[in-house]
């Protein structure tokens, strides 16, 4: 009887060891990506999340202002400082996510006088493509944050404006 009990105990322990080894070696389910809900009540939608994170996140684009929505047949999401557009036809390329031309849209109908061509004494950046300059803090920020790709060319000179919302 004693031998049977030992054998039974060894078989049970062996089965337990195999069971535990299998549990440790079993592949784990992929962790769900962390979703941050911002103070606006929205999160960055799945097609835009990697692009948002890789390109500066909230400091560059601001907080999301909408969920992903369909606009003119395209999935887009609005942020405080940008509209991200999903182009699935370019999946896997640098153009899968594109940025809206909000500056052009917001200033449609306004004319900004071209800047004169720079002289040797001028500092800052002059763009033949739009005939406008970037200087000072704007130029520094633009240069440090992949400006052409993320912000495009300047479409005006630096200027002071008042907010239509609050007059500030």
Coordinates of C-alpha atoms in Angstrom, one line a residue:
X1 CA 0.0 0.0 0.0
X2 CA 2.9 2.3 0.8
X3 CA 4.5 1.8 -2.6
X4 CA 1.2 2.5 -4.3
X5 CA 0.8 5.8 -2.3
X6 CA 4.3 6.9 -3.3
X7 CA 3.8 6.0 -6.9
X8 CA 0.5 7.9 -6.9
X9 CA 2.1 10.9 -5.3
X10 CA 5.0 10.8 -7.8
X11 CA 2.6 10.6 -10.7
X12 CA 0.5 13.5 -9.3
X13 CA 3.7 15.6 -8.7
X14 CA 4.9 14.8 -12.2
X15 CA 1.6 15.8 -13.7
X16 CA 1.6 19.0 -11.7
X17 CA 5.1 19.9 -12.9
X18 CA 4.2 19.3 -16.5
X19 CA 1.0 21.4 -16.1
X20 CA 3.0 24.3 -14.5
X21 CA 5.6 24.0 -17.2
X22 CA 3.0 24.2 -19.9
X23 CA 1.4 27.2 -18.2
X24 CA 4.7 29.1 -18.1
X25 CA 5.6 28.2 -21.6
X26 CA 2.1 29.0 -23.1
X27 CA 2.2 32.0 -25.3
X28 CA 0.6 35.1 -23.8
X29 CA -2.1 37.0 -25.5
X30 CA -0.8 40.3 -26.9
X31 CA -1.5 43.1 -24.5
X32 CA -4.1 45.5 -25.7
X33 CA -2.5 48.9 -26.7
X34 CA -2.8 51.5 -24.1
X35 CA -5.5 54.0 -24.9
X36 CA -5.3 57.4 -23.3
X37 CA -8.5 59.3 -22.9
X38 CA -7.6 63.0 -22.9
X39 CA -9.4 65.8 -21.1
X40 CA -11.5 66.4 -24.2
X41 CA -13.1 63.0 -23.6
X42 CA -11.6 61.5 -26.8
X43 CA -8.6 59.2 -27.5
X44 CA -6.4 58.9 -30.5
X45 CA -8.2 56.5 -32.9
X46 CA -6.4 53.2 -33.9
X47 CA -5.5 54.1 -37.5
X48 CA -3.7 57.3 -36.2
X49 CA -2.2 56.1 -32.9
X50 CA 1.3 55.1 -34.1
X51 CA 1.7 58.1 -36.3
X52 CA 0.6 60.4 -33.5
X53 CA 3.1 58.8 -31.1
X54 CA 6.0 58.7 -33.5
X55 CA 5.6 62.4 -34.6
X56 CA 5.4 64.3 -31.3
X57 CA 2.0 63.4 -29.9
X58 CA 0.1 65.9 -27.9
X59 CA 2.8 68.6 -27.8
X60 CA 2.7 68.8 -31.7
X61 CA -0.9 67.9 -32.5
X62 CA -2.8 68.8 -29.4
X63 CA -5.6 66.8 -27.8
X64 CA -8.1 64.9 -30.0
X65 CA -11.3 66.9 -30.5
X66 CA -13.3 64.2 -32.2
X67 CA -13.4 60.4 -32.7
X68 CA -12.4 59.1 -36.1
X69 CA -15.1 60.2 -38.5
X70 CA -15.7 59.9 -42.2
X71 CA -15.5 63.1 -44.1
X72 CA -15.7 63.2 -47.9
X73 CA -15.3 59.4 -48.0
X74 CA -12.1 59.6 -45.9
X75 CA -11.5 58.6 -42.3
X76 CA -10.1 61.6 -40.4
X77 CA -9.6 62.7 -36.8
X78 CA -9.4 66.3 -35.6
X79 CA -6.9 67.5 -33.0
X80 CA -6.4 70.9 -31.5
X81 CA -3.7 71.8 -34.1
X82 CA -4.2 69.3 -36.9
X83 CA -6.5 67.0 -38.9
X84 CA -5.0 63.5 -39.5
X85 CA -6.3 61.7 -42.6
X86 CA -6.1 57.9 -43.2
X87 CA -5.2 56.8 -46.7
X88 CA -5.5 53.0 -46.6
X89 CA -4.6 52.9 -50.3
X90 CA -1.0 53.8 -49.2
X91 CA -0.9 51.2 -46.4
X92 CA 2.6 50.5 -45.2
X93 CA 4.1 53.7 -46.8
X94 CA 5.0 57.1 -45.4
X95 CA 1.7 58.5 -46.9
X96 CA -0.7 56.2 -45.1
X97 CA -1.4 59.0 -42.7
X98 CA -1.4 62.5 -44.1
X99 CA -1.9 65.9 -42.5
X100 CA -4.8 68.2 -43.5
X101 CA -3.9 71.6 -45.0
X102 CA -5.6 73.5 -42.2
X103 CA -3.7 76.7 -42.6
X104 CA -4.8 76.9 -46.3
X105 CA -8.4 76.0 -45.3
X106 CA -8.6 78.5 -42.4
X107 CA -7.1 81.4 -44.4
X108 CA -9.0 80.6 -47.7
X109 CA -9.9 83.9 -49.4
X110 CA -7.2 85.9 -47.5
X111 CA -4.2 87.3 -49.4
X112 CA -0.8 87.5 -47.8
X113 CA 1.7 89.8 -49.5
X114 CA 4.9 88.0 -50.6
X115 CA 8.1 88.8 -48.7
X116 CA 10.9 90.4 -50.6
X117 CA 13.8 88.1 -51.5
X118 CA 16.2 88.0 -48.6
X119 CA 19.5 89.9 -48.5
X120 CA 22.8 88.6 -47.2
X121 CA 22.1 90.4 -43.8
X122 CA 18.8 88.6 -43.3
X123 CA 18.5 85.8 -40.8
X124 CA 15.9 83.2 -40.8
X125 CA 14.6 81.0 -43.5
X126 CA 13.1 82.2 -46.8
X127 CA 11.1 79.8 -49.0
X128 CA 11.0 80.4 -52.7
X129 CA 8.1 78.0 -52.9
X130 CA 5.7 80.4 -51.1
X131 CA 7.8 83.6 -51.0
X132 CA 7.6 83.8 -47.2
X133 CA 10.0 83.7 -44.3
X134 CA 10.2 81.9 -41.0
X135 CA 12.3 83.5 -38.3
X136 CA 13.1 83.5 -34.6
X137 CA 11.2 81.1 -32.4
X138 CA 9.0 80.0 -35.3
X139 CA 12.0 79.0 -37.4
X140 CA 13.7 77.2 -34.4
X141 CA 10.5 75.2 -33.6
X142 CA 10.0 74.4 -37.3
X143 CA 13.6 73.2 -37.7
X144 CA 13.6 71.1 -34.4
X145 CA 10.3 69.3 -35.3
X146 CA 10.7 68.1 -38.9
X147 CA 8.9 71.3 -40.0
X148 CA 8.4 70.7 -43.7
X149 CA 7.0 67.2 -43.2
X150 CA 4.7 68.1 -40.3
X151 CA 3.9 71.8 -40.9
X152 CA 4.6 72.5 -44.5
X153 CA 5.8 75.8 -46.0
X154 CA 4.9 79.1 -44.4
X155 CA 1.9 80.7 -46.2
X156 CA 2.3 84.2 -44.6
X157 CA 4.8 86.3 -42.7
X158 CA 4.6 86.4 -38.9
X159 CA 1.7 88.6 -37.9
X160 CA -0.5 89.5 -34.9
X161 CA -4.2 88.5 -35.0
X162 CA -7.1 88.7 -32.7
X163 CA -9.2 85.6 -32.0
X164 CA -12.7 85.8 -33.4
X165 CA -13.9 83.7 -30.4
X166 CA -12.7 85.9 -27.5
X167 CA -11.0 89.0 -29.0
X168 CA -7.6 88.1 -27.4

